[in-house]
Amino acid sequence: MDEQDEQEVAEIEDVRQFYFTVNMLTRSRRTHLEIPEAFTDKTGWPTCEECALVTSTSDRREWPVHFRFEDVGGGKRRARSVGHGWTVFLRDQNVKSGSLLILEVMDSRSLAVTICHPDSPRKHVVKTQEAALRRRSDGPVFTKTVRASHLRPGLAARLDLPTSYWREVGAERFRDTWFTLVGPLSAVRVKSAAYVTPTQTFCYLSRGWSDFVALNDFKLGDTLQFAAVGTAEFNVSLS
């Protein structure tokens, strides 16, 4: 996918997905959580002062966070956390300097948080059973660098496929098709889709992609190489 296509895809994703990121690079980030005005304008979140943070939609635990609203003019307002809710969440999740947090609306009072730790230990041992599953590649190869948009929580996670690649093999191949991705640590079935507008088409991996990333311990900034095996399988490795 060339630079212009990447930009257009990013713009479409930004409109369709309600999320923002917090990079834990300064001490002030640890004392309070400030909701971007653009995020509030787009989503209306938060709708109340008593809200919560969760780390996954399947985990019942919530971290209460209290917000205070400030009028910023033009009928707009800014929400900023007060009290200890935010700092308790960071402590319990062992969020360190340099971590990247991706926050997405879960419901009217909750945000789902995905945490990318900068110094998480990487797994280097390939499981024997997964190594046995890996077959010799016989098709085209492409690479993708993992961006924040690829690490969104749950069903929002997706990986856009390079334009040059899907044009070579045909966009029809990715219309609601299931592929097996074989990574260094685990193999996962992932569903693909094609998104068509009057001005462009792009193809992506959606359902199952977040599971594949988590099970293979891939991180923000990793460059992944995809090598086709037959018509419905890819070997995926760190490049």
mmCIF file with all atom_site columns, C-alpha atoms in Angstrom, residues 46 115 122 161:
data_model
loop_
_atom_site.group_PDB
_atom_site.id
_atom_site.type_symbol
_atom_site.label_atom_id
_atom_site.label_alt_id
_atom_site.label_comp_id
_atom_site.label_asym_id
_atom_site.label_entity_id
_atom_site.label_seq_id
_atom_site.pdbx_PDB_ins_code
_atom_site.Cartn_x
_atom_site.Cartn_y
_atom_site.Cartn_z
_atom_site.occupancy
_atom_site.B_iso_or_equiv
_atom_site.pdbx_formal_charge
_atom_site.auth_seq_id
_atom_site.auth_comp_id
_atom_site.auth_asym_id
_atom_site.auth_atom_id
_atom_site.pdbx_PDB_model_num
ATOM 1 C CA . PRO A 1 46  ? -18.120 10.602  28.914 1.00 0.00 ? 46  PRO A CA 1
ATOM 2 C CA . ILE A 1 115 ? -1.892  -1.639  27.012 1.00 0.00 ? 115 ILE A CA 1
ATOM 3 C CA . ARG A 1 122 ? 9.569   -11.337 24.106 1.00 0.00 ? 122 ARG A CA 1
ATOM 4 C CA . LEU A 1 161 ? -3.533  -5.535  3.392  1.00 0.00 ? 161 LEU A CA 1
#
